[in-house]
Short mmCIF file of N, CA, C and O in Angstrom, two decimals:
data_model
loop_
_atom_site.label_atom_id
_atom_site.label_comp_id
_atom_site.label_asym_id
_atom_site.label_seq_id
_atom_site.Cartn_x
_atom_site.Cartn_y
_atom_site.Cartn_z
N UNK A 1 -74.80 110.79 -48.81
CA UNK A 1 -74.69 109.75 -50.18
C UNK A 1 -72.95 109.51 -49.81
O UNK A 1 -72.49 110.58 -50.23
N UNK A 2 -72.45 108.29 -49.51
CA UNK A 2 -71.13 107.88 -49.80
C UNK A 2 -71.34 106.93 -50.91
O UNK A 2 -71.79 106.47 -51.31
N UNK A 3 -70.08 107.38 -52.14
CA UNK A 3 -69.77 106.48 -53.07
C UNK A 3 -68.35 105.51 -52.68
O UNK A 3 -67.29 106.17 -52.59
N UNK A 4 -68.43 104.40 -52.59
CA UNK A 4 -67.41 103.60 -52.27
C UNK A 4 -67.14 102.45 -53.52
O UNK A 4 -67.81 101.87 -53.67
N UNK A 5 -66.13 102.99 -54.42
CA UNK A 5 -65.96 102.27 -55.36
C UNK A 5 -65.53 100.75 -55.12
O UNK A 5 -64.46 100.72 -54.19
N UNK A 6 -65.78 99.75 -55.42
CA UNK A 6 -65.62 98.36 -55.38
C UNK A 6 -64.37 97.83 -56.41
O UNK A 6 -64.09 96.81 -56.09
N UNK A 7 -64.23 98.35 -57.25
CA UNK A 7 -63.25 98.29 -58.36
C UNK A 7 -63.08 99.29 -59.19
O UNK A 7 -63.67 100.39 -59.13
N UNK A 8 -62.00 99.42 -59.80
CA UNK A 8 -61.68 100.52 -61.07
C UNK A 8 -62.17 100.13 -62.27
O UNK A 8 -62.07 100.93 -63.25
N UNK A 9 -62.70 99.34 -62.79
CA UNK A 9 -63.20 99.08 -63.94
C UNK A 9 -64.80 98.44 -63.95
O UNK A 9 -65.44 98.34 -63.36
N UNK A 10 -65.01 99.21 -65.12
CA UNK A 10 -66.91 98.95 -65.58
C UNK A 10 -66.95 98.45 -66.92
O UNK A 10 -66.26 98.29 -67.74
N UNK A 11 -68.19 97.75 -67.22
CA UNK A 11 -68.11 97.19 -68.28
C UNK A 11 -68.92 98.46 -68.95
O UNK A 11 -69.98 98.88 -68.66
N UNK A 12 -69.00 99.07 -70.36
CA UNK A 12 -69.18 99.78 -71.61
C UNK A 12 -69.55 99.00 -72.77
O UNK A 12 -68.29 98.74 -73.05
N UNK A 13 -70.79 98.92 -72.97
CA UNK A 13 -70.81 98.38 -74.48
C UNK A 13 -69.88 96.72 -74.35
O UNK A 13 -69.56 96.67 -75.23
N UNK A 14 -70.44 96.27 -73.64
CA UNK A 14 -69.56 94.66 -73.59
C UNK A 14 -68.10 94.84 -73.39
O UNK A 14 -67.27 93.80 -72.97
N UNK A 15 -67.42 95.90 -73.39
CA UNK A 15 -66.02 96.19 -73.25
C UNK A 15 -65.60 96.51 -71.73
O UNK A 15 -66.17 97.37 -71.35
N UNK A 16 -65.00 96.46 -71.01
CA UNK A 16 -64.41 96.29 -69.84
C UNK A 16 -63.47 98.04 -69.99
O UNK A 16 -62.85 98.13 -71.17
N UNK A 17 -63.93 99.07 -69.25
CA UNK A 17 -63.70 100.52 -69.14
C UNK A 17 -63.06 100.75 -67.94
O UNK A 17 -63.80 100.39 -66.96
N UNK A 18 -61.92 101.15 -67.67
CA UNK A 18 -61.60 101.92 -66.49
C UNK A 18 -61.94 103.27 -66.17
O UNK A 18 -61.90 104.03 -66.85
N UNK A 19 -62.49 103.61 -64.87
CA UNK A 19 -62.85 104.59 -64.65
C UNK A 19 -62.11 104.97 -63.33
O UNK A 19 -61.75 104.36 -62.08
N UNK A 20 -62.09 106.31 -63.69
CA UNK A 20 -60.76 106.94 -62.68
C UNK A 20 -61.61 107.78 -61.59
O UNK A 20 -60.89 108.06 -60.56
N UNK A 21 -63.04 107.78 -61.61
CA UNK A 21 -63.43 108.92 -60.64
C UNK A 21 -65.03 108.47 -60.58
O UNK A 21 -65.79 108.59 -61.62
N UNK A 22 -65.24 108.57 -59.44
CA UNK A 22 -67.13 108.35 -59.60
C UNK A 22 -67.74 109.42 -58.83
O UNK A 22 -66.99 110.00 -57.60
N UNK A 23 -69.08 109.80 -59.05
CA UNK A 23 -69.92 111.11 -58.56
C UNK A 23 -70.93 110.52 -58.23
O UNK A 23 -71.66 110.11 -59.06
N UNK A 24 -71.74 110.95 -57.16
CA UNK A 24 -72.97 110.60 -56.94
C UNK A 24 -73.77 112.19 -56.70
O UNK A 24 -73.22 112.75 -56.24
N UNK A 25 -74.87 112.23 -57.57
CA UNK A 25 -76.07 113.50 -57.30
C UNK A 25 -77.47 112.79 -56.75
O UNK A 25 -77.89 111.73 -57.51
N UNK A 26 -77.86 113.29 -55.83
CA UNK A 26 -76.92 114.34 -54.92
C UNK A 26 -76.04 113.98 -54.04
O UNK A 26 -76.19 112.53 -53.75
N UNK A 27 -75.34 114.80 -53.93
CA UNK A 27 -74.24 114.00 -52.70
C UNK A 27 -74.40 113.99 -51.49
O UNK A 27 -74.18 113.67 -50.64
N UNK A 28 -75.60 115.11 -51.03
CA UNK A 28 -76.39 114.73 -49.54
C UNK A 28 -77.77 115.03 -49.80
O UNK A 28 -78.79 115.34 -50.48
N UNK A 29 -78.76 114.68 -49.37
CA UNK A 29 -80.21 114.27 -49.14
C UNK A 29 -80.78 114.48 -47.75
O UNK A 29 -80.44 114.22 -46.53
N UNK A 30 -82.03 115.06 -48.19
CA UNK A 30 -82.71 115.51 -46.61
C UNK A 30 -83.86 115.08 -47.14
O UNK A 30 -84.63 115.90 -48.16
N UNK A 31 -84.63 114.17 -46.57
CA UNK A 31 -86.12 113.61 -47.01
C UNK A 31 -87.12 114.43 -45.97
O UNK A 31 -86.68 114.50 -44.93
N UNK A 32 -87.56 114.74 -46.80
CA UNK A 32 -88.85 115.48 -46.08
C UNK A 32 -90.35 114.75 -46.43
O UNK A 32 -90.97 115.16 -47.42
N UNK A 33 -90.81 113.80 -45.53
CA UNK A 33 -92.10 113.64 -45.59
C UNK A 33 -91.75 111.70 -46.11
O UNK A 33 -91.07 111.51 -46.64
N UNK A 34 -92.99 111.18 -46.06
CA UNK A 34 -93.01 109.40 -46.66
C UNK A 34 -93.07 109.57 -48.22
O UNK A 34 -92.76 108.39 -48.81
N UNK A 35 -93.50 110.47 -48.94
CA UNK A 35 -93.24 110.42 -50.08
C UNK A 35 -92.12 111.20 -51.18
O UNK A 35 -92.29 111.42 -52.20
N UNK A 36 -91.30 111.56 -50.13
CA UNK A 36 -90.11 112.14 -50.70
C UNK A 36 -89.04 111.07 -51.05
O UNK A 36 -88.41 110.40 -50.15
N UNK A 37 -89.04 110.50 -52.57
CA UNK A 37 -88.12 109.66 -52.99
C UNK A 37 -87.36 109.72 -53.94
O UNK A 37 -87.41 109.53 -55.19
N UNK A 38 -86.03 110.56 -53.50
CA UNK A 38 -85.25 110.84 -54.49
C UNK A 38 -84.46 109.85 -55.49
O UNK A 38 -84.42 108.94 -54.72
N UNK A 39 -84.01 110.15 -56.66
CA UNK A 39 -83.57 109.10 -57.62
C UNK A 39 -82.08 109.57 -57.04
O UNK A 39 -81.46 110.71 -57.55
N UNK A 40 -81.04 108.83 -56.95
CA UNK A 40 -79.64 108.98 -57.00
C UNK A 40 -79.20 108.62 -58.51
O UNK A 40 -79.64 107.67 -59.13
N UNK A 41 -78.22 109.22 -58.77
CA UNK A 41 -77.42 109.05 -59.85
C UNK A 41 -75.81 109.06 -59.91
O UNK A 41 -75.47 109.90 -59.36
N UNK A 42 -75.36 108.16 -60.43
CA UNK A 42 -74.00 107.70 -60.06
C UNK A 42 -73.15 107.95 -61.38
O UNK A 42 -73.77 107.15 -62.36
N UNK A 43 -72.36 108.48 -61.44
CA UNK A 43 -71.60 108.82 -62.88
C UNK A 43 -70.43 108.10 -62.66
O UNK A 43 -69.76 108.39 -61.55
N UNK A 44 -69.35 108.14 -63.58
CA UNK A 44 -67.76 107.91 -63.79
C UNK A 44 -67.16 108.42 -64.42
O UNK A 44 -67.73 108.48 -65.85
N UNK A 45 -65.81 108.79 -64.66
CA UNK A 45 -64.96 109.57 -65.34
C UNK A 45 -64.30 108.22 -66.22
O UNK A 45 -63.79 107.69 -65.47
N UNK A 46 -64.44 108.58 -67.64
CA UNK A 46 -63.53 107.65 -68.27
C UNK A 46 -62.41 108.38 -68.63
O UNK A 46 -62.40 109.53 -68.28
N UNK A 47 -61.57 107.50 -69.63
CA UNK A 47 -60.23 108.69 -70.13
C UNK A 47 -60.92 109.72 -70.91
O UNK A 47 -60.28 110.77 -71.12
N UNK A 48 -61.95 109.53 -71.67
CA UNK A 48 -62.80 110.80 -72.68
C UNK A 48 -63.72 111.23 -72.20
O UNK A 48 -64.30 111.93 -73.04
N UNK A 49 -64.89 110.80 -71.26
CA UNK A 49 -65.95 110.94 -70.90
C UNK A 49 -66.74 110.70 -69.85
O UNK A 49 -66.16 109.80 -69.09
N UNK A 50 -67.81 111.26 -69.31
CA UNK A 50 -68.42 110.87 -68.41
C UNK A 50 -69.30 109.89 -68.50
O UNK A 50 -70.18 109.96 -69.64
N UNK A 51 -69.57 108.60 -67.80
CA UNK A 51 -70.59 107.44 -68.24
C UNK A 51 -71.67 107.52 -66.67
O UNK A 51 -71.46 107.60 -65.72
N UNK A 52 -72.51 106.85 -67.05
CA UNK A 52 -73.86 106.83 -66.34
C UNK A 52 -73.79 105.39 -65.64
O UNK A 52 -73.78 104.37 -66.25
N UNK A 53 -73.16 105.09 -64.35
CA UNK A 53 -73.32 103.82 -63.84
C UNK A 53 -74.11 103.48 -62.71
O UNK A 53 -74.26 102.60 -62.22
N UNK A 54 -75.25 104.25 -62.73
CA UNK A 54 -76.49 104.09 -61.63
C UNK A 54 -77.09 102.90 -61.86
O UNK A 54 -77.14 102.51 -60.75
N UNK A 55 -77.12 102.29 -62.93
CA UNK A 55 -77.71 100.85 -62.91
C UNK A 55 -76.69 99.68 -62.58
O UNK A 55 -77.16 98.70 -62.32
N UNK A 56 -75.55 100.03 -62.65
CA UNK A 56 -74.36 99.14 -62.23
C UNK A 56 -74.15 99.42 -60.79
O UNK A 56 -73.15 98.53 -60.31
N UNK A 57 -74.30 100.26 -60.33
CA UNK A 57 -74.29 100.49 -58.75
C UNK A 57 -74.52 99.72 -57.71
O UNK A 57 -75.40 99.00 -58.26
N UNK A 58 -73.73 99.38 -56.33
CA UNK A 58 -74.57 98.54 -55.53
C UNK A 58 -75.04 99.72 -54.38
O UNK A 58 -74.17 99.79 -53.86
N UNK A 59 -75.89 99.53 -53.76
CA UNK A 59 -76.41 101.06 -52.98
C UNK A 59 -76.75 99.97 -51.61
O UNK A 59 -77.49 98.93 -51.33
N UNK A 60 -76.94 100.89 -50.22
CA UNK A 60 -76.70 100.35 -48.82
C UNK A 60 -77.15 101.69 -48.14
O UNK A 60 -76.87 102.91 -48.57
N UNK A 61 -77.70 101.43 -47.00
CA UNK A 61 -77.73 102.42 -46.24
C UNK A 61 -76.94 102.19 -45.05
O UNK A 61 -76.93 101.41 -44.37
N UNK A 62 -76.62 103.31 -44.36
CA UNK A 62 -75.98 103.25 -43.26
C UNK A 62 -76.93 103.28 -41.90
O UNK A 62 -76.37 102.83 -40.85
N UNK A 63 -78.07 103.25 -42.32
CA UNK A 63 -79.30 103.49 -41.13
C UNK A 63 -80.45 102.62 -42.25
O UNK A 63 -81.29 103.11 -42.16
N UNK A 64 -80.39 101.32 -42.24
CA UNK A 64 -81.47 100.90 -42.76
C UNK A 64 -83.01 100.84 -42.01
O UNK A 64 -83.74 100.78 -42.66
N UNK A 65 -82.81 101.15 -40.78
CA UNK A 65 -84.18 101.55 -40.11
C UNK A 65 -84.75 102.67 -40.19
O UNK A 65 -85.82 103.03 -40.41
N UNK A 66 -84.18 103.68 -41.12
CA UNK A 66 -84.58 105.03 -41.22
C UNK A 66 -84.59 105.15 -42.99
O UNK A 66 -85.76 105.55 -43.56
N UNK A 67 -84.20 104.97 -43.73
CA UNK A 67 -84.02 104.92 -45.21
C UNK A 67 -83.67 103.44 -46.04
O UNK A 67 -82.64 102.73 -45.39
N UNK A 68 -83.99 103.15 -46.67
CA UNK A 68 -83.38 102.18 -48.03
C UNK A 68 -83.40 102.78 -48.67
O UNK A 68 -84.07 103.37 -49.38
N UNK A 69 -82.37 101.97 -50.09
CA UNK A 69 -82.30 102.36 -51.09
C UNK A 69 -82.10 101.23 -52.09
O UNK A 69 -81.73 99.98 -51.70
N UNK A 70 -83.18 101.27 -53.24
CA UNK A 70 -83.70 100.32 -54.31
C UNK A 70 -82.08 100.05 -55.12
O UNK A 70 -81.41 100.91 -55.04
N UNK A 71 -82.49 98.85 -55.35
CA UNK A 71 -81.54 98.37 -56.13
C UNK A 71 -81.40 99.32 -57.87
O UNK A 71 -80.10 99.92 -58.16
N UNK A 72 -82.14 100.27 -57.99
CA UNK A 72 -82.19 101.04 -58.84
C UNK A 72 -81.79 102.45 -58.85
O UNK A 72 -81.70 103.51 -59.10
N UNK A 73 -81.21 102.67 -57.23
CA UNK A 73 -80.99 103.88 -56.55
C UNK A 73 -81.87 105.04 -56.07
O UNK A 73 -81.86 105.95 -55.81
N UNK A 74 -83.38 104.50 -56.15
CA UNK A 74 -84.17 104.93 -55.52
C UNK A 74 -84.23 104.90 -53.87
O UNK A 74 -84.07 103.82 -53.55
N UNK A 75 -84.44 106.12 -53.32
CA UNK A 75 -84.22 106.48 -51.78
C UNK A 75 -85.00 106.43 -51.24
O UNK A 75 -86.32 107.25 -51.67
N UNK A 76 -85.64 105.48 -50.28
CA UNK A 76 -87.25 105.40 -50.08
C UNK A 76 -86.92 105.72 -48.16
O UNK A 76 -86.41 104.90 -47.36
N UNK A 77 -87.68 106.56 -47.86
CA UNK A 77 -88.02 106.73 -46.14
C UNK A 77 -88.64 106.00 -45.38
O UNK A 77 -89.64 105.04 -46.12
N UNK A 78 -88.45 105.56 -44.50
CA UNK A 78 -88.96 104.19 -44.11
C UNK A 78 -89.42 104.88 -42.68
O UNK A 78 -90.42 104.33 -41.95
N UNK A 79 -88.79 105.81 -41.81
CA UNK A 79 -88.88 106.18 -40.53
C UNK A 79 -88.35 107.95 -40.19
O UNK A 79 -87.41 107.82 -41.21
N UNK A 80 -88.50 108.31 -39.22
CA UNK A 80 -88.05 109.53 -39.12
C UNK A 80 -86.76 108.98 -38.74
O UNK A 80 -86.45 108.20 -37.83
N UNK A 81 -85.77 110.15 -38.74
CA UNK A 81 -84.16 109.74 -38.22
C UNK A 81 -83.49 110.49 -39.18
O UNK A 81 -83.59 110.88 -39.99
N UNK A 82 -82.35 110.14 -39.01
CA UNK A 82 -80.85 110.35 -39.65
C UNK A 82 -79.68 109.41 -39.32
O UNK A 82 -79.90 108.48 -38.74
#
């Protein structure tokens, strides 16, 4: 999983908030079977706390023939591969 920041600000309670660091959990995935559909969690560090940015993130796959990532961060296997 790669986290690629598209900007340094996020909206939190309607106000723009500067995010200094992004983290994805899990940072690596190995899918085992068709029913293995892990949920990604994206957090960002503000000046005083970590915030959940999972719903605000935009997801994509480096190999969409093998895996798809839903808009909510759910990872869905499509075929064998890497």
